mmCIF file of C-alpha atoms in Angstrom:
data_model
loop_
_atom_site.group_PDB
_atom_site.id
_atom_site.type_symbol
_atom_site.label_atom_id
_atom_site.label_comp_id
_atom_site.label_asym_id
_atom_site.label_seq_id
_atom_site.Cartn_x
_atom_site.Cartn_y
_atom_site.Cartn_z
ATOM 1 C CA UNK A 129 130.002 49.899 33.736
ATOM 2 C CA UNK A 130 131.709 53.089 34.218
ATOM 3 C CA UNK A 131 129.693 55.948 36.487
ATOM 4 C CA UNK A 132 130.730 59.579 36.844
ATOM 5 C CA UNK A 133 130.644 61.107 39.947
ATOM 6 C CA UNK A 134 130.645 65.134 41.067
ATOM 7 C CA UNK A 135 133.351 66.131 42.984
ATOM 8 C CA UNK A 136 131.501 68.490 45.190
ATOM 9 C CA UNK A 137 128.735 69.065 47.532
ATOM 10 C CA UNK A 138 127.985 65.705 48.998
ATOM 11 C CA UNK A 139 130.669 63.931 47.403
ATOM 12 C CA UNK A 140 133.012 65.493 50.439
ATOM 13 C CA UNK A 141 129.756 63.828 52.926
ATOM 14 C CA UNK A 142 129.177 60.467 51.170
ATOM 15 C CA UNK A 143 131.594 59.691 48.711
ATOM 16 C CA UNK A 144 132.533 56.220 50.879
ATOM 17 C CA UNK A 145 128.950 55.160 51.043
ATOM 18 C CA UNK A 146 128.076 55.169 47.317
ATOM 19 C CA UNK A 147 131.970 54.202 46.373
ATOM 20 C CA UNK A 148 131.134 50.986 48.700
ATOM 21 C CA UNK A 149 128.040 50.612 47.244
ATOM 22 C CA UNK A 150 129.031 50.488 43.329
ATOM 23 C CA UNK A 151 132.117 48.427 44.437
ATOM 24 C CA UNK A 152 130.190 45.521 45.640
ATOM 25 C CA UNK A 153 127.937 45.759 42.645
ATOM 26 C CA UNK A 154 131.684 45.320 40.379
ATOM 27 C CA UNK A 155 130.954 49.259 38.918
ATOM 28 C CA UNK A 156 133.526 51.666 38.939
ATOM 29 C CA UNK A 157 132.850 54.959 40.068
ATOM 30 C CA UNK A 158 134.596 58.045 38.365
ATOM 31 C CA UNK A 159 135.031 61.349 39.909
ATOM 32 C CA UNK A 160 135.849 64.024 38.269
ATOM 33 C CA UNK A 161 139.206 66.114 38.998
ATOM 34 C CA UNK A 162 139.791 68.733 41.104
ATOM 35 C CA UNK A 163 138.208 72.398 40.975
ATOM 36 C CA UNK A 164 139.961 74.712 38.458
ATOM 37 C CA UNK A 165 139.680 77.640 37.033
ATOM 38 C CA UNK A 166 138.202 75.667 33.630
ATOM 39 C CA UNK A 167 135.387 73.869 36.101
ATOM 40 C CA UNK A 168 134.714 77.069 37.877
ATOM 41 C CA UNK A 169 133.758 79.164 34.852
ATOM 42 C CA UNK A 170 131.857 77.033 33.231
ATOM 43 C CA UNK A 171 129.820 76.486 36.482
ATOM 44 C CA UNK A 172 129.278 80.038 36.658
ATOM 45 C CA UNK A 173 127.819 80.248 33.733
ATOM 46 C CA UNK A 174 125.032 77.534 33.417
ATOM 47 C CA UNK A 175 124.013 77.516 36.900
ATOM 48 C CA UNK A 176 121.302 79.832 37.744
ATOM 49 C CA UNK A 177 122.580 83.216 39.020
ATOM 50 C CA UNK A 178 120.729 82.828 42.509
ATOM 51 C CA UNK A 179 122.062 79.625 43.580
ATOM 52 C CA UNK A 180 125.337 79.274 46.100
ATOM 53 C CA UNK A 181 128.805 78.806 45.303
ATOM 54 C CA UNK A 182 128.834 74.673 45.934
ATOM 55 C CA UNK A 183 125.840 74.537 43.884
ATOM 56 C CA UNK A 184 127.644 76.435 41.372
ATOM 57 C CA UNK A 185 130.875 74.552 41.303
ATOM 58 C CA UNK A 186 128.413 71.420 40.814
ATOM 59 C CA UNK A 187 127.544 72.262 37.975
ATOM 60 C CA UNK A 188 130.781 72.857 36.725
ATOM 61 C CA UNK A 189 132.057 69.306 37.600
ATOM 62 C CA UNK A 190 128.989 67.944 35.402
ATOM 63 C CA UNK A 191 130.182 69.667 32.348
ATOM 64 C CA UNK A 192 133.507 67.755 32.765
ATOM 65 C CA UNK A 193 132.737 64.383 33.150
ATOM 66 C CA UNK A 194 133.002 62.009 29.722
ATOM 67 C CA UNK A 195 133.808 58.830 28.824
ATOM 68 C CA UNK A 196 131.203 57.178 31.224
ATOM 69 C CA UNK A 197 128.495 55.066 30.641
ATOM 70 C CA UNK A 198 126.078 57.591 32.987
ATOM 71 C CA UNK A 199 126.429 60.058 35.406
ATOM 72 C CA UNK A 200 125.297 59.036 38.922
ATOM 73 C CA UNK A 201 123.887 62.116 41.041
ATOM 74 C CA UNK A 202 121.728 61.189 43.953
ATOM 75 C CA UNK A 203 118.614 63.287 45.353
ATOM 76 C CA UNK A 204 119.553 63.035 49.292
ATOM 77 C CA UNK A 205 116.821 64.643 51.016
ATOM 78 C CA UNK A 206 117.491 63.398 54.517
ATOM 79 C CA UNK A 207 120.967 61.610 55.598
ATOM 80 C CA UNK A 208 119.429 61.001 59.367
ATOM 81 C CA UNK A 209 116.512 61.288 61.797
ATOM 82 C CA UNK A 210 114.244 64.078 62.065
ATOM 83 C CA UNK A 211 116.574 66.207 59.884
ATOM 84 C CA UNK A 212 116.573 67.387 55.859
ATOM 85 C CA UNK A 213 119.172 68.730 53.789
ATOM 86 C CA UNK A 214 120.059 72.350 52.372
ATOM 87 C CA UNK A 215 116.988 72.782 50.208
ATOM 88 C CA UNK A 216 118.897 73.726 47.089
ATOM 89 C CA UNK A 217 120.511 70.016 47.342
ATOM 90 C CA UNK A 218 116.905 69.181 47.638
ATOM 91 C CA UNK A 219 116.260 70.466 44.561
ATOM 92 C CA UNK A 220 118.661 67.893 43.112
ATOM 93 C CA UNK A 221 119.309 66.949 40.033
ATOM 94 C CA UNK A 222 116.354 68.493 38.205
ATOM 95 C CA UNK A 223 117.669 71.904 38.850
ATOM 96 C CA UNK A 224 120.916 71.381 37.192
ATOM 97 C CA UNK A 225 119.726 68.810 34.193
ATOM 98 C CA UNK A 226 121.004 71.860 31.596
ATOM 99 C CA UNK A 227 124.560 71.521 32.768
ATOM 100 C CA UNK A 228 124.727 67.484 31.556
ATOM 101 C CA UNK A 229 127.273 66.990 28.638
ATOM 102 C CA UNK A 230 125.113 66.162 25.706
ATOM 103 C CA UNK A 231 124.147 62.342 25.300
ATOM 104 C CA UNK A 232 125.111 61.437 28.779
ATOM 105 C CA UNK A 233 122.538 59.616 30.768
ATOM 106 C CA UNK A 234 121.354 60.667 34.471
ATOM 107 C CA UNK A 235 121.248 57.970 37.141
ATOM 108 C CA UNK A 236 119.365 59.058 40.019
ATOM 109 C CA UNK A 237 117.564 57.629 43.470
ATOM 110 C CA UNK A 238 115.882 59.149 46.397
ATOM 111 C CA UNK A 239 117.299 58.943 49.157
ATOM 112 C CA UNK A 240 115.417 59.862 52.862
ATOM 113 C CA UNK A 241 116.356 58.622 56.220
ATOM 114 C CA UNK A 242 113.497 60.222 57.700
ATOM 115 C CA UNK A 243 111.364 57.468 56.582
ATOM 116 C CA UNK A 244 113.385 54.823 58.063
ATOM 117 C CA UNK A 245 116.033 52.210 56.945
ATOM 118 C CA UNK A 246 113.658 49.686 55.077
ATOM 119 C CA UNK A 247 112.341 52.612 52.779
ATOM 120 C CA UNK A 248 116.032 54.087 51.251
ATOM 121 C CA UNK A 249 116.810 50.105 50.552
ATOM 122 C CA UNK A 250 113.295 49.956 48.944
ATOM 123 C CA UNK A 251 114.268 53.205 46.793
ATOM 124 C CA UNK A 252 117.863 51.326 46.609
ATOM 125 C CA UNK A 253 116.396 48.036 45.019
ATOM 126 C CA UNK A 254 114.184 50.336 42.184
ATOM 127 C CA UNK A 255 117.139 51.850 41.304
ATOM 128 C CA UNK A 256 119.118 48.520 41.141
ATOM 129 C CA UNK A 257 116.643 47.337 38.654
ATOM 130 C CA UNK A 258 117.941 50.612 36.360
ATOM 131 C CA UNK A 259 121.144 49.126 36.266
ATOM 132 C CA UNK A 260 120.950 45.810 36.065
ATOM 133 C CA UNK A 261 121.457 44.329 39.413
ATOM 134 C CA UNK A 262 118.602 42.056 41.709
ATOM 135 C CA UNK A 263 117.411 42.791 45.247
ATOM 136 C CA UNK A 264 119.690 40.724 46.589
ATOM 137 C CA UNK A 265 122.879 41.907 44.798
ATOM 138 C CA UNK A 266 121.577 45.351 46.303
ATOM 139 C CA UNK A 267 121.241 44.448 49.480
ATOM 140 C CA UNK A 268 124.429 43.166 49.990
ATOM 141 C CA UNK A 269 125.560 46.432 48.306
ATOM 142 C CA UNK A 270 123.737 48.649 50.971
ATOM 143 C CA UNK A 271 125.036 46.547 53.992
ATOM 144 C CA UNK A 272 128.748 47.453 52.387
ATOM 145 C CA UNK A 273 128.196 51.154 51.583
ATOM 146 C CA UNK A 274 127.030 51.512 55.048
ATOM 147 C CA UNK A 275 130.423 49.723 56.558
ATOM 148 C CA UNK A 276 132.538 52.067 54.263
ATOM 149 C CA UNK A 277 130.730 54.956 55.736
ATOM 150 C CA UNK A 278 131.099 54.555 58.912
ATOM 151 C CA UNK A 279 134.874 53.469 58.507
ATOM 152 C CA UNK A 280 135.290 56.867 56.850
ATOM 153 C CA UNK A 281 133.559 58.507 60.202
ATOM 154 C CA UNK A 282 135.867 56.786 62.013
ATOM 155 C CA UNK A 283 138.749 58.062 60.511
ATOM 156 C CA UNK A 284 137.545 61.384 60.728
ATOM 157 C CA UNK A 285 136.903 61.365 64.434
ATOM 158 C CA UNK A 286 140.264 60.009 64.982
ATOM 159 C CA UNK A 287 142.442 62.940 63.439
ATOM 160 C CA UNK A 288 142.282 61.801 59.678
ATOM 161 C CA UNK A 289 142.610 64.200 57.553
ATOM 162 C CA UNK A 290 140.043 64.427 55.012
ATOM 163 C CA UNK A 291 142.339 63.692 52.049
ATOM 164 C CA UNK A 292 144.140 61.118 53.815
ATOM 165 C CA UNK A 293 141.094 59.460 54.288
ATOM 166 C CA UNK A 294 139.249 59.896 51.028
ATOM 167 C CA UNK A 295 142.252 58.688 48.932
ATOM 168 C CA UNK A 296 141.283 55.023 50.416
ATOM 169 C CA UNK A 297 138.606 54.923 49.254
ATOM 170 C CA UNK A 298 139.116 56.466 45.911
ATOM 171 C CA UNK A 299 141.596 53.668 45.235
ATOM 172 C CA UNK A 300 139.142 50.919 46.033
ATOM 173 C CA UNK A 301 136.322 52.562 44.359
ATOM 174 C CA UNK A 302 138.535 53.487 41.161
ATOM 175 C CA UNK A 303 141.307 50.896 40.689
ATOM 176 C CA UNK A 304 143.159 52.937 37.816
ATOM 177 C CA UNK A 305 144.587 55.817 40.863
ATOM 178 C CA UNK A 306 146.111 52.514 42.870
ATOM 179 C CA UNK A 307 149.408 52.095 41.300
ATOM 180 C CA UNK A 308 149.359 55.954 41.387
ATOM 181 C CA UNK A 309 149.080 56.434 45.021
ATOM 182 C CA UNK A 310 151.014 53.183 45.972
ATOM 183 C CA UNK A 311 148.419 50.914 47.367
ATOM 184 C CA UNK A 312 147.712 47.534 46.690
ATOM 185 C CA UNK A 313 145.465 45.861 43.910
ATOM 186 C CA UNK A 314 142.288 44.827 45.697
ATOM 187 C CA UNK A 315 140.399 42.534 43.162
ATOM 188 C CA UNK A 316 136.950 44.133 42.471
ATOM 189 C CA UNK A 317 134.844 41.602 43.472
ATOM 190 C CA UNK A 318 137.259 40.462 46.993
ATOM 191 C CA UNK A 319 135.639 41.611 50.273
ATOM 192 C CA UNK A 320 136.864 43.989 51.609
ATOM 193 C CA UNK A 321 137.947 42.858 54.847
ATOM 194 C CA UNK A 322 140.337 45.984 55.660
ATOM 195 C CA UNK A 323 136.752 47.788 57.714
ATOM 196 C CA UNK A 324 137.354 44.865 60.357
ATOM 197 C CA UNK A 325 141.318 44.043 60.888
ATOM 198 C CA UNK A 326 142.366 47.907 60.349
ATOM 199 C CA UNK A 327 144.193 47.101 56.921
ATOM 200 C CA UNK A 328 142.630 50.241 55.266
ATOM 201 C CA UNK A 329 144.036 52.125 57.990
ATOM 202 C CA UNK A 330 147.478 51.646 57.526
ATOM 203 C CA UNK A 331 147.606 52.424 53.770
ATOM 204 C CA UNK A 332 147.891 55.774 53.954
ATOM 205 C CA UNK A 333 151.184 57.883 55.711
ATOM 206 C CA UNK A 334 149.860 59.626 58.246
ATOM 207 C CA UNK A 335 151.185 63.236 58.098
ATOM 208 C CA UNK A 336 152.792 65.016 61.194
ATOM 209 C CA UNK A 337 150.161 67.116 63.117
ATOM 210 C CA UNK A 338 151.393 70.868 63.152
ATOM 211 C CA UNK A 339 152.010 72.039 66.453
ATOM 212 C CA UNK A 340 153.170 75.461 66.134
ATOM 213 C CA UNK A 341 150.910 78.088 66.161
ATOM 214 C CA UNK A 342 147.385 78.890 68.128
ATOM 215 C CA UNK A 343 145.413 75.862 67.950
ATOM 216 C CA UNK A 344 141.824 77.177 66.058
ATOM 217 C CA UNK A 345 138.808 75.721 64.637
ATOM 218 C CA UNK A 346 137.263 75.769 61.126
ATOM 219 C CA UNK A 347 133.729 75.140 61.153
ATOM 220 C CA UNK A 348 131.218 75.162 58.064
ATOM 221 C CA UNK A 349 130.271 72.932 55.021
ATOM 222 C CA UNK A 350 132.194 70.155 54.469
ATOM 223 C CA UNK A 351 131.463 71.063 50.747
ATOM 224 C CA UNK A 352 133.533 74.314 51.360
ATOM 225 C CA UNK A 353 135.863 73.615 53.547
ATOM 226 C CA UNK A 354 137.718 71.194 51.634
ATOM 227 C CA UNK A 355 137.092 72.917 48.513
ATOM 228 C CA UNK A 356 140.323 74.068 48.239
ATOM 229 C CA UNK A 357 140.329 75.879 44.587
ATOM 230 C CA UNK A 358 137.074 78.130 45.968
ATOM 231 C CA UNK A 359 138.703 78.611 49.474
ATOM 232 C CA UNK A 360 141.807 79.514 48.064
ATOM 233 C CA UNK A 361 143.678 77.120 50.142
ATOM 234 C CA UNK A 362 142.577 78.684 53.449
ATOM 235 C CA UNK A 363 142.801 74.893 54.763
ATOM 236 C CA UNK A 364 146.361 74.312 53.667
ATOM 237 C CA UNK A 365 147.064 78.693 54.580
ATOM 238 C CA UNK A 366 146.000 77.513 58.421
ATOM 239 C CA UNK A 367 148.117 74.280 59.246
ATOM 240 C CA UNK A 368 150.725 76.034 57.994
ATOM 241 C CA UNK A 369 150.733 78.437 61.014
ATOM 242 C CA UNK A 370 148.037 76.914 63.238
ATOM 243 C CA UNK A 371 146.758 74.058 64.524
ATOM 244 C CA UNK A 372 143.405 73.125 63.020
ATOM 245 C CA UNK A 373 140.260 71.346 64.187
ATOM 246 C CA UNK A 374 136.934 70.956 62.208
ATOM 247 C CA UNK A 375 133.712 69.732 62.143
ATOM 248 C CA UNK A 376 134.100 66.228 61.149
ATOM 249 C CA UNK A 377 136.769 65.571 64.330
ATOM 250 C CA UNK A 378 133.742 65.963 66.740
ATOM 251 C CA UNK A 379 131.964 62.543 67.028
ATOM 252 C CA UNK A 380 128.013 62.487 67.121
ATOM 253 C CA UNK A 381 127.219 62.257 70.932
ATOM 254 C CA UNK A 382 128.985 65.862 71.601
ATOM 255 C CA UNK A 383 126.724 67.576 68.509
ATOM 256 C CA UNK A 384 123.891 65.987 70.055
ATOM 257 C CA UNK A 385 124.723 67.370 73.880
ATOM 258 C CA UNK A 386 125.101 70.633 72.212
ATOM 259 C CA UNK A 387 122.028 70.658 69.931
ATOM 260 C CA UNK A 388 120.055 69.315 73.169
ATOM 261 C CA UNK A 389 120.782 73.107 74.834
ATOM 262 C CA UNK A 390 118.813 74.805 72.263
ATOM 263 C CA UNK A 391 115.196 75.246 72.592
ATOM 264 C CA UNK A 392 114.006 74.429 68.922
ATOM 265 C CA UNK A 393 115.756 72.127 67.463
ATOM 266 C CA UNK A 394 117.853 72.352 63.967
ATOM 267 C CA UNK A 395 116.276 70.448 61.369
ATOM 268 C CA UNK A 396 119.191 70.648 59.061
ATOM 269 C CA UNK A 397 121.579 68.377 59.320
ATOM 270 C CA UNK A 398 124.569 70.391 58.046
ATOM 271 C CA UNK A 399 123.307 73.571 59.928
ATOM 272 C CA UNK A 400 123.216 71.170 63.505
ATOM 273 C CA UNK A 401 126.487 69.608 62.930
ATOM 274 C CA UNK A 402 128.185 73.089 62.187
ATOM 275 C CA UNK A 403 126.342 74.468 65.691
ATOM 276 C CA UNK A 404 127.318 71.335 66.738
ATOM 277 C CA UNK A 405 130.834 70.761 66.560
ATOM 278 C CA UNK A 406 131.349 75.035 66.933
ATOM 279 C CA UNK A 407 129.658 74.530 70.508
ATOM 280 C CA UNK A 408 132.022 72.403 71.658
ATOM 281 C CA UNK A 409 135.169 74.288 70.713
ATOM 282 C CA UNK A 410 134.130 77.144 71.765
ATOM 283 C CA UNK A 411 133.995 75.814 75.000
ATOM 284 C CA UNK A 412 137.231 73.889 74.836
ATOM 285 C CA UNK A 413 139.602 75.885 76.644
ATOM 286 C CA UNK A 414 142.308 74.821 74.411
ATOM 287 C CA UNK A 415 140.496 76.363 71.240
ATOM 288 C CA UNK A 416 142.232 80.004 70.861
ATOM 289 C CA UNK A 417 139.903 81.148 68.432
ATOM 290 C CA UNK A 418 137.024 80.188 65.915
ATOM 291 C CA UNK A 419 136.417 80.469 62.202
ATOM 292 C CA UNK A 420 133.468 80.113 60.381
ATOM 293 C CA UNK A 421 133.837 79.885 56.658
ATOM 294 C CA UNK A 422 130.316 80.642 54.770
ATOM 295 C CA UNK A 423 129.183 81.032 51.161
ATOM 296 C CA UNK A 424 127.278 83.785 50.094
ATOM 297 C CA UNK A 425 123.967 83.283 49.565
ATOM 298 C CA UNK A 426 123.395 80.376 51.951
ATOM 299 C CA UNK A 427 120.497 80.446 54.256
ATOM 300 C CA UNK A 428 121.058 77.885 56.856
ATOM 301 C CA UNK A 429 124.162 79.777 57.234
ATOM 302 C CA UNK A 430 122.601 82.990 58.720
ATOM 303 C CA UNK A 431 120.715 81.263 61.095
ATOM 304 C CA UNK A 432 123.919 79.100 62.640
ATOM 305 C CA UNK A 433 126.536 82.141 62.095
ATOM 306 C CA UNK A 434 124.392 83.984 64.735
ATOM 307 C CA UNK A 435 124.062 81.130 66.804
ATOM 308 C CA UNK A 436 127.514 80.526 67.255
ATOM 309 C CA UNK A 437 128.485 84.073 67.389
ATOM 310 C CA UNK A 438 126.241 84.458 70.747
ATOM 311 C CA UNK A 439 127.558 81.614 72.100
ATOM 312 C CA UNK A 440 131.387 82.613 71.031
ATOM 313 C CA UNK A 441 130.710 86.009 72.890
ATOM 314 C CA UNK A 442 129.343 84.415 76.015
ATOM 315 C CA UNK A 443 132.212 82.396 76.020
ATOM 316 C CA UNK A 444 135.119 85.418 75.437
ATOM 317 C CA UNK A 445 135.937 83.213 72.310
ATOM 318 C CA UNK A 446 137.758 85.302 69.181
ATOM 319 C CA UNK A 447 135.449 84.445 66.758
ATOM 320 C CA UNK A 448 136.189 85.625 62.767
ATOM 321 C CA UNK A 449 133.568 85.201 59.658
ATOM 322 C CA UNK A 450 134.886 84.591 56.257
ATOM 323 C CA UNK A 451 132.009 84.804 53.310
ATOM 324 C CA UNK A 452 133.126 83.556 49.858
ATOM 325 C CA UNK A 453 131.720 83.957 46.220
ATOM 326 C CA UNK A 454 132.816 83.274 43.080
ATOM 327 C CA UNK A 455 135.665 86.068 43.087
ATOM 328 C CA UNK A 456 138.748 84.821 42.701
ATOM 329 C CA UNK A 457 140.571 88.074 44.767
ATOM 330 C CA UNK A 458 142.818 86.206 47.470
ATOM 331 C CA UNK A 459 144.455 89.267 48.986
ATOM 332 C CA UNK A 460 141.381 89.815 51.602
ATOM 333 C CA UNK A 461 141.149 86.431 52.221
ATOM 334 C CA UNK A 462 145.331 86.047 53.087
ATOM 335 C CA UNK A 463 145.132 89.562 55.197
ATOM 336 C CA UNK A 464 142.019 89.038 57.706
ATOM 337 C CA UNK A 465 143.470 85.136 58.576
ATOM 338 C CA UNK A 466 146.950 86.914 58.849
ATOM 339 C CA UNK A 467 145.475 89.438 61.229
ATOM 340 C CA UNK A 468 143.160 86.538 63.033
ATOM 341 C CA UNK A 469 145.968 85.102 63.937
ATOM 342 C CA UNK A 470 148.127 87.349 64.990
ATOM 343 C CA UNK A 471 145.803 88.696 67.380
ATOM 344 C CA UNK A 472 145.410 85.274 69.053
ATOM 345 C CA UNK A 473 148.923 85.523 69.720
ATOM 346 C CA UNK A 474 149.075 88.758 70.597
ATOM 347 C CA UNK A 475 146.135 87.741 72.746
ATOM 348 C CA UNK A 476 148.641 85.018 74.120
ATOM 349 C CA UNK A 477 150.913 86.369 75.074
ATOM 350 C CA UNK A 478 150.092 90.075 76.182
ATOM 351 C CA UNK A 479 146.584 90.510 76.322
ATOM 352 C CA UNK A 480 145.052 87.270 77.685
ATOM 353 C CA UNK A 481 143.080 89.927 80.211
ATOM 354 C CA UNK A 482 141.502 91.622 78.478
ATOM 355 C CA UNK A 483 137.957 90.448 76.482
ATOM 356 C CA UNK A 484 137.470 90.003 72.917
ATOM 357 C CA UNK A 485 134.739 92.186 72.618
ATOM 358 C CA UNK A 486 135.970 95.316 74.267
ATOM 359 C CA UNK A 487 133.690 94.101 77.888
ATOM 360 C CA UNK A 488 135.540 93.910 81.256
ATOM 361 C CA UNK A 489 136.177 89.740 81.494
ATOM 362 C CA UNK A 490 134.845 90.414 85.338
ATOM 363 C CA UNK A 491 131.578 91.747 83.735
ATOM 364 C CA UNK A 492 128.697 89.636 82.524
ATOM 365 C CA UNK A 493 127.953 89.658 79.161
ATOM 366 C CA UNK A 494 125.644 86.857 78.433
ATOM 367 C CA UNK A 495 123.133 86.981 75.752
ATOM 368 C CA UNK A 496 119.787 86.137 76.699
#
């Protein structure tokens, strides 16, 4: 059985998870290929007009995925404790149905954290009857998808890049890209034992870490960030003349610290890791400067963009805000990180006494 599988939104959260998952139950899962200009338009134009960008680009990769037996898109409502997701993910898959190619079948399961471990394998072993498989096939698929997750955390909090570490998985998960990317045939039904003795982790090259440059963070979506046809290649534009943190390098323990300061809490999880992970650089005294990439249109977005921008200021932290849509115009995009940056270094260099924000550095200008 062959599944397709979105590349976008949460496939750039919890690809590993359900790759581990079908693996273990001998089903290949199919992405589809990389944003393009072909993807992007026809997103724009079957998604409704006031959804975001991701949500947009969604819909595009449903319109190109054929030759499957179904396509698999998941409603995730909560992904951990006390939190939910963006509530146009809630609204997932009903809200996009229209964009399915014609004669494909929808696979779909709930699932929500909130309501604790034993439910989302409950909703995990109705959906296993769908396809075919028993509980205890199922179970032994959710104990696997879990270990894949957290080996792809782990990756990520180490310095992985997220390409370097998706491409493990993709090969496991979709044996046909193996010979392509040089690793070696993994039967489909062999445990995986490269989670325990490190194997996975020394199939991919690690790439040299740029060095040159102000070293900056990138915070926002994961969904955007490494969306690099939408973004334009801002990722790629940075290393090349910074040095780059983002969210997914800052473990759990430091989001929670930083979430623990605030006096409501953030209920979405996205939202709380962005605030997060941005807390914590801008108080690293090695971070030169912060980015935050949003989408226009997004609502959880306004609320942590402020956030972080009162926290940036209290903390004489550059701080730059880059909104995308679906215009393809590049030449803004290119000139305000070309001026970000040179200011840092300017800053550097020449200007390290004086603030960001026009205030005397001897002054204080807290928020309250």
């Amino acid at each position: 059985m062959r599944l397709g599988f979105p590349r976008a939104l949460m496939y750039y959260e919890y690809y590993p998870f359900w790759a581990g998952f079908f693996y273990k139950l001998g089903i290949e899962l199919v992405t589809s290929p990389l944003t393009n200009r072909e993807i992007m338009e026809s997103g724009l134009k079957k998604a409704p007009d006031e959804t975001c960008l991701p949500v947009k680009i969604l819909v595009g990769h449903l319109t190109v995925l054929s030759d499957v037996d179904g396509i698999f898109l998941p409603r995730l409502v909560s992904m951990e404790k006390d939190t939910y997701l963006c509530p146009k993910i809630l609204g997932l898959p009903e809200s996009v149905l229209d964009a399915l190619p014609a004669g494909v079948q929808l696979y779909t399961v709930d699932i929500n954290w909130r309501e604790g471990k034993r439910e989302v394998l409950k909703q995990l072993m109705a959906f296993g009857g769908t396809i075919g498989h028993a509980k205890g096939r199922i179970r032994e698929a959710f104990a696997e998808a879990q270990r894949w997750q957290k080996a792809y955390q782990r990756m990520r909090h180490s310095g992985w890049s997220f390409t370097e570490s998706m491409q493990c998985f993709e090969a496991l998960a979709e044996p046909m890209k193996l010979k392509d990317l040089g690793f070696k045939q993994v039967g489909r039904h062999q445990k995986p034992e490269e989670f325990e003795d490190g194997w996975l982790l020394d199939q991919v090259a690690r790439s040299g870490c740029q060095e040159k440059g102000p070293k900056i963070a990138l915070v926002g979506h994961s969904y955007l960030t490494y969306e690099s046809y939408a973004t334009m290649n801002l990722l790629q534009r940075l290393r090349e003349k910074a040095q780059v943190v983002v969210v997914e390098n800052v473990g759990p323990s430091p989001v929670e610290e930083q979430h623990s300061k605030l006096q409501k809490k953030i209920f979405w999880s996205h939202a709380k890791k962005i605030f997060g992970a941005g807390s914590v650089y801008v108080e690293d005294p090695e971070i030169e400067g912060l980015i935050y990439l949003s989408c226009f249109g997004c609502g959880t977005d306004s609320m942590t963009n402020d956030l972080l921008a009162r926290r940036a200021r209290q903390n004489q932290k550059p701080y730059l805000v880059l909104t995308l849509d679906e215009h393809s115009g590049e030449a803004g995009v290119v000139t305000r990180i070309e001026a970000f940056l040179d200011m840092l270094e300017r800053r550097r260099d020449y200007e390290s006494h004086l603030s960001s924000y026009g205030e005397r550095l001897d002054r204080d200008s807290s928020l309250t």
